Short mmCIF file of C-alpha atoms in Angstrom, two decimals:
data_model
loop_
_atom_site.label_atom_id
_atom_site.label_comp_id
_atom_site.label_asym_id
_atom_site.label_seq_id
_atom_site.Cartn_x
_atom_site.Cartn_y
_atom_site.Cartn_z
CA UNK L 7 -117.56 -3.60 -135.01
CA UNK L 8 -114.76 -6.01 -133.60
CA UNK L 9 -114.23 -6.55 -129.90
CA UNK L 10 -111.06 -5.06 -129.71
CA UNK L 11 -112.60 -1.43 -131.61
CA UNK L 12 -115.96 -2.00 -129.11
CA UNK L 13 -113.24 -2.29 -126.49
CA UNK L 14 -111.74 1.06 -126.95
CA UNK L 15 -114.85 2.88 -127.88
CA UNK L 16 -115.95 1.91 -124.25
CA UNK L 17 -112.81 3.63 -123.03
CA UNK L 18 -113.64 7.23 -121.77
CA UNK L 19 -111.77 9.95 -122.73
CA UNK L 20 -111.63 13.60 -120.54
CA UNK L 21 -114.55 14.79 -123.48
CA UNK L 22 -117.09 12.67 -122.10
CA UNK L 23 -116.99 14.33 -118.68
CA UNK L 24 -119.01 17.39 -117.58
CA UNK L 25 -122.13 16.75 -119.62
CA UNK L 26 -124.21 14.46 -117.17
CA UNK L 27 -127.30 15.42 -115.89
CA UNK L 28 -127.94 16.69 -112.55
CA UNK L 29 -129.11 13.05 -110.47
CA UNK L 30 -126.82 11.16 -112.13
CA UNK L 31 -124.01 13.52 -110.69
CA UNK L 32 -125.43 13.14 -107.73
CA UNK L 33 -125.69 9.30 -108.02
CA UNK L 34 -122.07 9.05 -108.62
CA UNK L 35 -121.39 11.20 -105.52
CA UNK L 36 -123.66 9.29 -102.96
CA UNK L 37 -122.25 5.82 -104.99
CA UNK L 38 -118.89 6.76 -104.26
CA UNK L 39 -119.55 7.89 -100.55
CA UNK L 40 -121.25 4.31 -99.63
CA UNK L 41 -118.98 2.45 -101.56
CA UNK L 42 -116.39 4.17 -99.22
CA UNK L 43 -117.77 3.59 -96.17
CA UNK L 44 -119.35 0.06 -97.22
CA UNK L 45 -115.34 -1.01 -97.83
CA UNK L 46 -113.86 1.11 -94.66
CA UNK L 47 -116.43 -1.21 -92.54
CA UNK L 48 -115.60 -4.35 -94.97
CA UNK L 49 -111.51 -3.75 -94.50
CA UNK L 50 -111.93 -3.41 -90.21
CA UNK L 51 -113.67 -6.87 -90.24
CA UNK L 52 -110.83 -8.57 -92.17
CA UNK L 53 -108.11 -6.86 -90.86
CA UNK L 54 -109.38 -8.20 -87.70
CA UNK L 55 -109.93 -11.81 -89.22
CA UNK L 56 -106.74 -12.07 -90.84
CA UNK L 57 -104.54 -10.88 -88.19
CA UNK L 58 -106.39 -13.13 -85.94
CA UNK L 59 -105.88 -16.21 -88.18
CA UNK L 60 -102.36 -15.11 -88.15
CA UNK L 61 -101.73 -14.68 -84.69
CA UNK L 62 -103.97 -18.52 -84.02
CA UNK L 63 -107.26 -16.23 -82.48
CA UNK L 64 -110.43 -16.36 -83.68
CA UNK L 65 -111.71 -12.64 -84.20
CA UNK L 66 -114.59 -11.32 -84.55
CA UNK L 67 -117.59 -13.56 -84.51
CA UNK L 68 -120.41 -12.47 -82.24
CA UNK L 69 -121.62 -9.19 -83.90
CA UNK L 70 -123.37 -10.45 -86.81
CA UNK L 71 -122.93 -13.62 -89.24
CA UNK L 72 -118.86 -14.59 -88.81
CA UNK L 73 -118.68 -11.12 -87.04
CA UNK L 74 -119.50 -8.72 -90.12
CA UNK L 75 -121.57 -6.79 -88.11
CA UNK L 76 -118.36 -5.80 -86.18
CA UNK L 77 -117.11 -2.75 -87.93
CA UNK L 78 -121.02 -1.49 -87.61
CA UNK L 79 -121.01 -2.30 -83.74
CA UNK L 80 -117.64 -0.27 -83.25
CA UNK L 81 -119.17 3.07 -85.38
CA UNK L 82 -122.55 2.65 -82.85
CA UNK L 83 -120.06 2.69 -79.86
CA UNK L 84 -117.88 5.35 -80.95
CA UNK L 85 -121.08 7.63 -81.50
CA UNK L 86 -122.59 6.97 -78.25
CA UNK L 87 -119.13 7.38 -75.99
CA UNK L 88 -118.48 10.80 -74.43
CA UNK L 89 -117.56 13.85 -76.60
CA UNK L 90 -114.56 14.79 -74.16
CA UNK L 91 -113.35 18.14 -75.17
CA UNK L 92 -110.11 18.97 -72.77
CA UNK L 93 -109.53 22.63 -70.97
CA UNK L 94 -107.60 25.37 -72.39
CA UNK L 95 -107.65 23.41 -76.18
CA UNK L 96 -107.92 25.71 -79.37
CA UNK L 97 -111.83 24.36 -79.31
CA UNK L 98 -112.55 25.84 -83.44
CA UNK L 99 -109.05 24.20 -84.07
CA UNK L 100 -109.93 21.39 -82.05
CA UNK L 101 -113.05 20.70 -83.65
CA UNK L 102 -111.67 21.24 -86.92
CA UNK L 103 -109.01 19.28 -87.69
CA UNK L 104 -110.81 15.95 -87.61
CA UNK L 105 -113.10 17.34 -90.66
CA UNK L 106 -110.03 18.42 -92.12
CA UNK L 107 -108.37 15.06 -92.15
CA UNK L 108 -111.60 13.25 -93.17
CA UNK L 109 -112.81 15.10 -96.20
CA UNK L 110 -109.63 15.42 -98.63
CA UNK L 111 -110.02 11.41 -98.35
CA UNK L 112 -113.35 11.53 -99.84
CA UNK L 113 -112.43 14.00 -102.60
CA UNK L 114 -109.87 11.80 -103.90
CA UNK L 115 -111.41 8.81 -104.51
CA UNK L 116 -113.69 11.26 -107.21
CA UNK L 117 -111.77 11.01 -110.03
CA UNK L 118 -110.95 7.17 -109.96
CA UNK L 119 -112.49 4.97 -112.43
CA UNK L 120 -114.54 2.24 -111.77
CA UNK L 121 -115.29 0.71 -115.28
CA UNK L 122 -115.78 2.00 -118.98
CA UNK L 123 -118.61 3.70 -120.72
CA UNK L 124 -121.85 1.96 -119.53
CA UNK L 125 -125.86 2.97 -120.29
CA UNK L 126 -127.18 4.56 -117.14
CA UNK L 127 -131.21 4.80 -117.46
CA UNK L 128 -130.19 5.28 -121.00
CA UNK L 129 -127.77 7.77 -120.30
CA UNK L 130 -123.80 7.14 -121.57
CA UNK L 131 -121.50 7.83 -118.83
CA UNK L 132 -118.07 6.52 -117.83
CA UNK L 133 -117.69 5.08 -114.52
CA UNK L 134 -115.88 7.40 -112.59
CA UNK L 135 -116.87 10.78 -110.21
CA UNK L 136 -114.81 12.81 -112.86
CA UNK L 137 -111.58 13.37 -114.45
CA UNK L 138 -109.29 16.25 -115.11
CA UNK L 139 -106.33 16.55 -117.19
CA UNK L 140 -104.44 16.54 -113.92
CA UNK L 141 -106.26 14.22 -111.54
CA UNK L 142 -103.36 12.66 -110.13
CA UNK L 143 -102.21 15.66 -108.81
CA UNK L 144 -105.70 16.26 -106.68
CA UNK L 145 -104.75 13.40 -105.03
CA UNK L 146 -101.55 14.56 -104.38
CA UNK L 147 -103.14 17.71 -102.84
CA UNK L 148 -105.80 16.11 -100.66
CA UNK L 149 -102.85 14.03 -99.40
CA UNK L 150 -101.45 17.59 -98.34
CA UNK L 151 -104.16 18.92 -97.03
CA UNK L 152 -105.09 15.61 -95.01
CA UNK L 153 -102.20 16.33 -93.13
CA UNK L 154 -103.15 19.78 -91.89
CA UNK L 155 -105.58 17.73 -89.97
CA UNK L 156 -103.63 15.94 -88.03
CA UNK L 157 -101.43 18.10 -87.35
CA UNK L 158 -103.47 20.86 -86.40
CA UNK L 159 -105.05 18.31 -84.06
CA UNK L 160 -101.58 17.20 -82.48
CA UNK L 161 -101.09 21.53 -82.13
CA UNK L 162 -104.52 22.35 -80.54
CA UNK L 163 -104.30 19.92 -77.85
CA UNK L 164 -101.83 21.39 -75.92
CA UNK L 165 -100.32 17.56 -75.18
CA UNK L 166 -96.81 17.46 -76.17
CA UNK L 167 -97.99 13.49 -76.97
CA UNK L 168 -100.20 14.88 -79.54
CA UNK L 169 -97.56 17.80 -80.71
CA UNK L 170 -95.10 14.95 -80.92
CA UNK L 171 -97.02 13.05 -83.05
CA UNK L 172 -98.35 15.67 -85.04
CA UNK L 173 -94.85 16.87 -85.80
CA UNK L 174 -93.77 13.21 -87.14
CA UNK L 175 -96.74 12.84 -89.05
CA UNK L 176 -95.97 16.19 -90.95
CA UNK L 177 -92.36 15.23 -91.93
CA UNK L 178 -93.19 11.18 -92.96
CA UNK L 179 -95.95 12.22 -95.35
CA UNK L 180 -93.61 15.62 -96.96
CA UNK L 181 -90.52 13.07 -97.61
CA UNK L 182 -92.50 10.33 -98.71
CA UNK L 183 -95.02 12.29 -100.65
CA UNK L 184 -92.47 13.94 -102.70
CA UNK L 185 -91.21 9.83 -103.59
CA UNK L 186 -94.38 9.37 -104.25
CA UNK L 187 -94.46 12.13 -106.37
CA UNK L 188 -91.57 10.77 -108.44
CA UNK L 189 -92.53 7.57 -108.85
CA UNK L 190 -95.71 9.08 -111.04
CA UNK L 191 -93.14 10.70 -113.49
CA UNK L 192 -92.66 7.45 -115.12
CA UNK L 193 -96.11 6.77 -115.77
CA UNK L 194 -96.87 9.64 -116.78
CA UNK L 195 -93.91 9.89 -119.46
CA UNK L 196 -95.22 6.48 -120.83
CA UNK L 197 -99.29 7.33 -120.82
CA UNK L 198 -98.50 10.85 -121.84
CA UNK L 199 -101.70 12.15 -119.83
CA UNK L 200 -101.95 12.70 -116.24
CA UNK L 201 -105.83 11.84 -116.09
CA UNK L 202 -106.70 8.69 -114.63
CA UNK L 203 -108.65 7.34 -117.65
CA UNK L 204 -106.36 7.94 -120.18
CA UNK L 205 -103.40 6.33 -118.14
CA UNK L 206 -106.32 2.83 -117.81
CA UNK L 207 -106.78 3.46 -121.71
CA UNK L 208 -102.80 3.41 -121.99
CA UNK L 209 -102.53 0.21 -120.26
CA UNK L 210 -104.58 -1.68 -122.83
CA UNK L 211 -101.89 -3.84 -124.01
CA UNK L 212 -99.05 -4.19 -121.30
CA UNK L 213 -99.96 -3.09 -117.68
CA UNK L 214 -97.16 -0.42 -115.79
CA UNK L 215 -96.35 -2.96 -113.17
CA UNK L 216 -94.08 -4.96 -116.17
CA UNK L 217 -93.05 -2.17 -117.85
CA UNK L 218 -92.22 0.50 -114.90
CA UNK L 219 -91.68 -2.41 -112.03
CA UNK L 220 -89.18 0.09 -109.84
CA UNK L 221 -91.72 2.95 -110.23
CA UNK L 222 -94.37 0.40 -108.55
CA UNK L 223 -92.13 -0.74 -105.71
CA UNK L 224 -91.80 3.00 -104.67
CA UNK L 225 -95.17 3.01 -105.16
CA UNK L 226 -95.79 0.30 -102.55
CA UNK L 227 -93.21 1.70 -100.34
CA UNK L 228 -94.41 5.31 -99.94
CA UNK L 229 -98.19 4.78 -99.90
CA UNK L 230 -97.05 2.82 -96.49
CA UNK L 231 -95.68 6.07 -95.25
CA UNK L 232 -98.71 8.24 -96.49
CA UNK L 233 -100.69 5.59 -94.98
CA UNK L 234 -99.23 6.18 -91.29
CA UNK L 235 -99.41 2.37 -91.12
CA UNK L 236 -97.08 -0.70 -89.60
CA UNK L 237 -94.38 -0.24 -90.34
CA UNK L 238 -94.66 3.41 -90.73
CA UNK L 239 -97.11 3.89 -87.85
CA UNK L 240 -94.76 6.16 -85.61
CA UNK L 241 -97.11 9.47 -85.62
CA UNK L 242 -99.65 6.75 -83.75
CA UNK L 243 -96.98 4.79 -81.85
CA UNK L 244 -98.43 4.10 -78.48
CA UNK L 245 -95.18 2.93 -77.12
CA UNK L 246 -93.87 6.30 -76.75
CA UNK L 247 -96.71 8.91 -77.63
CA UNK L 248 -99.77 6.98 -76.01
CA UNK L 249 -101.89 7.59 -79.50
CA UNK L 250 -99.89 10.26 -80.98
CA UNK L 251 -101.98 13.17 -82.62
CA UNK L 252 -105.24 11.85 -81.56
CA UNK L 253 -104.68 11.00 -78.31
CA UNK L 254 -106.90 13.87 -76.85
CA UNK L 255 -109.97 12.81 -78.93
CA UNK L 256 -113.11 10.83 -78.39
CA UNK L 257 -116.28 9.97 -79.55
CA UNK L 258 -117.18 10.85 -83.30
CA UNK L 259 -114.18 12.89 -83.82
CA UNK L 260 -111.99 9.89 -83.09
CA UNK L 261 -114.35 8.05 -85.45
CA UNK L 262 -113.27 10.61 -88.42
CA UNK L 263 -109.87 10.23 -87.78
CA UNK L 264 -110.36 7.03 -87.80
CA UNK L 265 -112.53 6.67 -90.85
CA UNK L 266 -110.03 9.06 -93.02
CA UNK L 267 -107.14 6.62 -92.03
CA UNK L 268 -109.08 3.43 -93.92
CA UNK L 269 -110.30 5.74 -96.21
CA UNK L 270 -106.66 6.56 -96.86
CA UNK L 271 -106.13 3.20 -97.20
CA UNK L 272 -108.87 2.35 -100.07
CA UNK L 273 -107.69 5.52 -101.97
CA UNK L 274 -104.03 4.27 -102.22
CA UNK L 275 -104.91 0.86 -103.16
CA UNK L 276 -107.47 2.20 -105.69
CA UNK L 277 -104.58 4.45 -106.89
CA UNK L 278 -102.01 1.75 -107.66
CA UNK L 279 -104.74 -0.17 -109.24
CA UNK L 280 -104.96 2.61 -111.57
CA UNK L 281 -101.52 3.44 -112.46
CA UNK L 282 -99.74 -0.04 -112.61
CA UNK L 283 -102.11 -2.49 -112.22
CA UNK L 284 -104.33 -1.96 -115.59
CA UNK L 285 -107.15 -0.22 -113.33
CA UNK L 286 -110.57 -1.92 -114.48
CA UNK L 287 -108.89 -4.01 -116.83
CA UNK L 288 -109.45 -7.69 -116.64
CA UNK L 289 -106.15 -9.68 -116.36
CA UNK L 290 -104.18 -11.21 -118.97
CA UNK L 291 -105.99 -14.83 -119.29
CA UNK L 292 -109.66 -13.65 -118.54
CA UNK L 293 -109.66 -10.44 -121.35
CA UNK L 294 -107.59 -12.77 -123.98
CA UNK L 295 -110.22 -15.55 -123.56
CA UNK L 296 -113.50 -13.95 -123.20
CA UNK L 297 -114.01 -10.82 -125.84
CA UNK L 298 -116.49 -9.02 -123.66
CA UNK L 299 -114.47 -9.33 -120.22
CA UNK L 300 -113.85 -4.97 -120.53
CA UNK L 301 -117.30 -4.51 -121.59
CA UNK L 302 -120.18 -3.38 -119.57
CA UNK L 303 -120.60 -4.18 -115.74
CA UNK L 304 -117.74 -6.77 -115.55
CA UNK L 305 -114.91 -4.66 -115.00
CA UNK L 306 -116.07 -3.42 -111.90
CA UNK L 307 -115.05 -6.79 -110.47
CA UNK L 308 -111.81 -6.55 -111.76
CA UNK L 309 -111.33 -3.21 -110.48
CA UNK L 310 -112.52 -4.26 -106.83
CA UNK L 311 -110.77 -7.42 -106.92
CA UNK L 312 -107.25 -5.40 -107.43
CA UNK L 313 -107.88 -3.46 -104.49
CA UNK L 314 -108.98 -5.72 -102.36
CA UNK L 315 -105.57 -7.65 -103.11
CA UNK L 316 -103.90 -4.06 -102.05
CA UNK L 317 -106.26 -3.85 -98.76
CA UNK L 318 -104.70 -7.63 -97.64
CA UNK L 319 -101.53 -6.67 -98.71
CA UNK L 320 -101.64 -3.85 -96.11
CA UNK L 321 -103.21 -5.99 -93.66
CA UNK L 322 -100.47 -8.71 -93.86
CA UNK L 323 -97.62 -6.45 -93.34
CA UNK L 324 -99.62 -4.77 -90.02
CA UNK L 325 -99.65 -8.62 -88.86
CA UNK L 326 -96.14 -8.96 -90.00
CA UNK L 327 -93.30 -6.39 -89.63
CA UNK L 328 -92.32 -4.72 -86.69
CA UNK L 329 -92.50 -0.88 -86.13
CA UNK L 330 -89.25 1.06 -87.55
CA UNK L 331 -87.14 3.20 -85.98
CA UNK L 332 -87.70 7.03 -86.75
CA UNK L 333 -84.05 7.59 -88.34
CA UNK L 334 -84.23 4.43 -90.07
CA UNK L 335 -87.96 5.83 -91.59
CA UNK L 336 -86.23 9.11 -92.83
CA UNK L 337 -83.15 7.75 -94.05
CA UNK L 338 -85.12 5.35 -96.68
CA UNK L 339 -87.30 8.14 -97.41
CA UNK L 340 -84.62 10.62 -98.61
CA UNK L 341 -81.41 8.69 -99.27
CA UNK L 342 -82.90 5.89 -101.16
CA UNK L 343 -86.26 5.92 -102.54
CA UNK L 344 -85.48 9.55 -103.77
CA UNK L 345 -82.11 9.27 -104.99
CA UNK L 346 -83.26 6.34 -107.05
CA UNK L 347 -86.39 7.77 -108.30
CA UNK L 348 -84.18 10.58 -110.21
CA UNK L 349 -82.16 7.98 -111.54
CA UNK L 350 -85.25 5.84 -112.60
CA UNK L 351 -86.69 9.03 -114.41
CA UNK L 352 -83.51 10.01 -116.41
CA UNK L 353 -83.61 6.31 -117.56
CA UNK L 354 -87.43 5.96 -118.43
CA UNK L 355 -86.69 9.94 -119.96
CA UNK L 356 -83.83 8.52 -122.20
CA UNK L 357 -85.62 5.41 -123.54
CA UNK L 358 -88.61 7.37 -124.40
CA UNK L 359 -86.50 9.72 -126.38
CA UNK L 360 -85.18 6.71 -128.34
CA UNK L 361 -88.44 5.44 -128.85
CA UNK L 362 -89.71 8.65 -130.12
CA UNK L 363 -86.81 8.01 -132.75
CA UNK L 364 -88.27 5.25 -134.06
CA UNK L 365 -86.08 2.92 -132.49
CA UNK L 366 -87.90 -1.02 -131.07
CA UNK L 367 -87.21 -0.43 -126.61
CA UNK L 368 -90.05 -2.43 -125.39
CA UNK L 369 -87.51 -5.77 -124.63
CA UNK L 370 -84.58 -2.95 -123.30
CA UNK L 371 -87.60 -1.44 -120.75
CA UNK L 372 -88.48 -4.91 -119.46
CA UNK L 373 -85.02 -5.94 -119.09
CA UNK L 374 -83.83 -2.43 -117.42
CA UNK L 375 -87.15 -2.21 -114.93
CA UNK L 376 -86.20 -5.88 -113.83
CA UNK L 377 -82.51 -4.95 -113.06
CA UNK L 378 -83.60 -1.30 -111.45
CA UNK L 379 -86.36 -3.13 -109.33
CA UNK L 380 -83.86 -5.77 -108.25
CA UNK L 381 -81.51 -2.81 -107.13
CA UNK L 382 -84.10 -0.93 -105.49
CA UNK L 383 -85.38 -3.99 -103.52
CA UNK L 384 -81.43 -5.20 -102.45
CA UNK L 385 -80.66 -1.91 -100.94
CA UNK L 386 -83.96 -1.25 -99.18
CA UNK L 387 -83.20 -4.77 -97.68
CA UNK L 388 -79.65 -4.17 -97.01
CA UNK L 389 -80.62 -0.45 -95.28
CA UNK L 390 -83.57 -2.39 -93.22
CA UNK L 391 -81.30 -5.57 -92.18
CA UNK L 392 -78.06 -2.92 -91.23
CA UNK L 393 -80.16 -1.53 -89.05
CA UNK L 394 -78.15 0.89 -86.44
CA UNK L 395 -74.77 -0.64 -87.88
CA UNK L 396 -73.83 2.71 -89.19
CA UNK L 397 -74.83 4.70 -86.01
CA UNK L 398 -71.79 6.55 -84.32
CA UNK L 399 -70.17 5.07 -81.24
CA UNK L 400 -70.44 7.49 -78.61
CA UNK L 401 -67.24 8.12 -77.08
CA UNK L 402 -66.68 9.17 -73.50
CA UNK L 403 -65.95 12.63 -72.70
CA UNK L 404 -63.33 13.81 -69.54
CA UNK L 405 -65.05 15.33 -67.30
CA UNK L 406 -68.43 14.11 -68.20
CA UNK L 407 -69.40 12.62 -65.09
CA UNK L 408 -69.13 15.88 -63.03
CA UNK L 409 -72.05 17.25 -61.95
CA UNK L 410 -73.80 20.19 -64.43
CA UNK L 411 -74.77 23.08 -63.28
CA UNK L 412 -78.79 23.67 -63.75
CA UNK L 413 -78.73 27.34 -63.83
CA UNK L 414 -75.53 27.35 -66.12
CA UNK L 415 -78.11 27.37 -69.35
CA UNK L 416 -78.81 23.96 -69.81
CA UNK L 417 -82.78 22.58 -69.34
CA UNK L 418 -83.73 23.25 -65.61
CA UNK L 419 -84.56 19.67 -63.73
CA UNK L 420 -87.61 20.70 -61.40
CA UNK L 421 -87.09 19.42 -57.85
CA UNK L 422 -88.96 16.76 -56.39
CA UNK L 423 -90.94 17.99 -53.82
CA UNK L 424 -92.31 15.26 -51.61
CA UNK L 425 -89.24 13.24 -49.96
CA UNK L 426 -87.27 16.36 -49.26
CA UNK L 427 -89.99 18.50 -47.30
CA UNK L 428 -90.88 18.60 -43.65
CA UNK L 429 -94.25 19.96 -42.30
CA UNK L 430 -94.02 23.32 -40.39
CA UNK L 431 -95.86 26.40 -40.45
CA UNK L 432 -97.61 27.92 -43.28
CA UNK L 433 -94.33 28.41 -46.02
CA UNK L 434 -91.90 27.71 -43.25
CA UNK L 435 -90.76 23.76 -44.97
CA UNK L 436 -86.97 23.21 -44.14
CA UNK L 437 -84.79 21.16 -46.56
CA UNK L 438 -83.52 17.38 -45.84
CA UNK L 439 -80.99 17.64 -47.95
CA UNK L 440 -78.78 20.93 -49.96
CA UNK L 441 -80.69 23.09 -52.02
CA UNK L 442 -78.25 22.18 -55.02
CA UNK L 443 -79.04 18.72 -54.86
CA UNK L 444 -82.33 19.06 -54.94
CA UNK L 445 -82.26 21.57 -57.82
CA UNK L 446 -80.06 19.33 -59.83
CA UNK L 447 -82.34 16.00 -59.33
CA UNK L 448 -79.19 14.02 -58.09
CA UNK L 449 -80.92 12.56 -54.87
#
């Protein structure tokens, strides 16, 4: 057998799910749950090491061998703080939506694929939890119903810092999810499956990233936004909401927020590793070199190599760009990566109808995602350096400055008790100054 026919017998197909036995199901499962937490731990310590080498600080280095005990030392003293529970909070809700948040971020990392067909205690099995016909979409879902965590969390709290932040975290993920969304269309027109290892298998001679470039910079751009990361933080921002939907919490509930957020993190890089990136694929030098560089064990150093790449990536734009504003956050989400994402599907639609026809596109799709990427990239640039440009000058009113009347149906202004109030008998306090004034907060 040749090395390119061994090649693509080791690629799985959706058949050679379902028939494991029992413990190696299980394997998989408790594989896939350390590996998780094994790279949530790995990703804190250099997030913290980069950012510090960035800013000129040292990090972590006291917990453990160049600090990679540090991650570890932080889960020890989240477990052992305080479980703080706060009065009159919906306590089932309460409790809840932390689990809620966390375990849709384990579910989708099931169906992403680690490596090919490999012999398991003499057992054939693919790499990968499992695969469905429409796996992408279950991690489309447990995107969806991550967010009923938080913001059932930012609801049962009864802060309006929590609410707040539950609120924005609700309508960033819906607007950029649905981008998201789009920019799958593409790849899923050219691998004509929607199950992770048939879009790898697709990928065998060109990777997505060349051939469906625009469809990857959404990419990029919107798992930022599902990520609720810099710049897309604003559910957390502590500038105005203190911690935003979590800002009640403590101890181990914290933690699972917390966990589910890197988790998050893994998943999306692991994801676009998948779908553009040639998933467990070796790269182009290494697989056209050495025959056996897809075979066996190998590509599950490819595979964690790519996301690891994705992981930094997110870690230098934390340590690099500055928080957006929340218009400026929903204007890129629906009046440019959308708009363009229809466009980018009617053109990937129209040269796949040609090709279907027989006629030679590959050179017109290179040259057309180049252009469309380089158009996608100028205008989010040109949106991010306009900045509030665009924003209405607010014009002065006659009459504005006169005084409004509190009781006249606007937002009553509570009165400020203390500087206006004498001592005197039980309920007897007299007034310093007019009862309208005080009413109307003008002192």
């Amino acid at each position: 057998m040749s090395p390119l026919s061994a090649a693509q017998a080791a690629d799985p197909t959706l058949q050679d799910f379902g028939s494991d036995p029992w413990w190696l199901i299980g394997g998989k499962v408790v594989a896939i749950f350390v590996f998780l937490v094994v790279t949530v731990l790995m990703t804190m310590w250099m997030e913290r090491r980069v950012i510090g080498r960035m800013q000129l600080r040292v990090g972590p280095n006291r917990a453990g061998p160049f600090g990679l005990l540090q991650g570890l030392a932080d889960g020890v003293k989240l477990a052992l703080k305080e479980d703080i529970v706060p009065r009159q909070v919906d306590k089932v809700v309460f409790v809840l939506a932390p689990i809620m948040a966390a375990v849709p971020a384990f579910i989708s990392f099931a169906i992403i694929p680690f490596g090919p067909t490999v012999s398991i205690f003499g057992h054939e099995t693919p790499l990968q939890g499992t695969d469905l016909p429409v796996a992408v979409l279950l991690v489309l879902a447990m995107a969806s119903m991550g967010v009923y965590g938080i913001v059932l969390a930012g609801w049962s709290s009864m802060s309006p810092y929590s609410l707040l932040g539950g609120l924005r975290s609700s309508a960033q993920v819906i607007s950029y999810e649905i981008a998201m969304a789009l920019s799958f269309v593409a790849v899923f027109m050219f691998a004509g499956s929607m199950s992770t290892s048939e879009i790898v298998a697709a990928q065998q001679d060109t990777w997505f990233v060349i051939l469906l470039a625009p469809s990857f910079i959404v990419y990029v751009i919107t798992m930022m936004g599902e990520s609720n990361r810099i710049p897309f933080d604003l559910p957390e921002g502590e500038g105005e909401l203190v911690g935003g939907f979590h800002t009640e919490y403590s101890s181990l509930k914290f933690a699972m927020f917390f966990l589910a957020e890197y988790i998050n993190l893994a998943t999306l890089s692991a994801l676009a590793t998948t779908l553009f990136l040639g998933g467990w694929r070796a790269p182009a030098p290494i697989s056209t070199v050495w025959a056996g560089a897809n075979s066996g064990w190998w590509p599950v150093l490819w595979f964690m190599a790519k996301v690891l790449m994705f992981i930094f990536f997110f870690v230098w734009l934390r340590g690099t760009l500055p928080r957006v504003r929340y218009d400026q956050l929903m204007k890129l989400g629906w009046k440019v990566l959308m708009p363009f994402s229809l466009g980018w599907i009617i053109l990937v639609g129209t040269i796949r109808a040609l090709r279907n026809d027989g006629y030679d596109m590959r050179q017109i799709v290179i040259v057309a995602a180049v252009a469309a990427a380089v158009v996608l990239v100028a205008t989010v640039l040109w949106e991010m350096v306009r900045g509030g440009e665009d924003e209405k000058e607010i014009v002065p009113v006659a009459g504005a400055d006169e005084r409004p009347d509190p009781a006249a149906g606007g937002f009553p202004v509570p009165p400020m008790d203390a500087p206006h109030y004498r001592g005197g008998p039980a309920g007897a306090s007299t007034l310093k100054t007019p009862p309208e004034e005080v009413t109307s907060g003008t002192h």
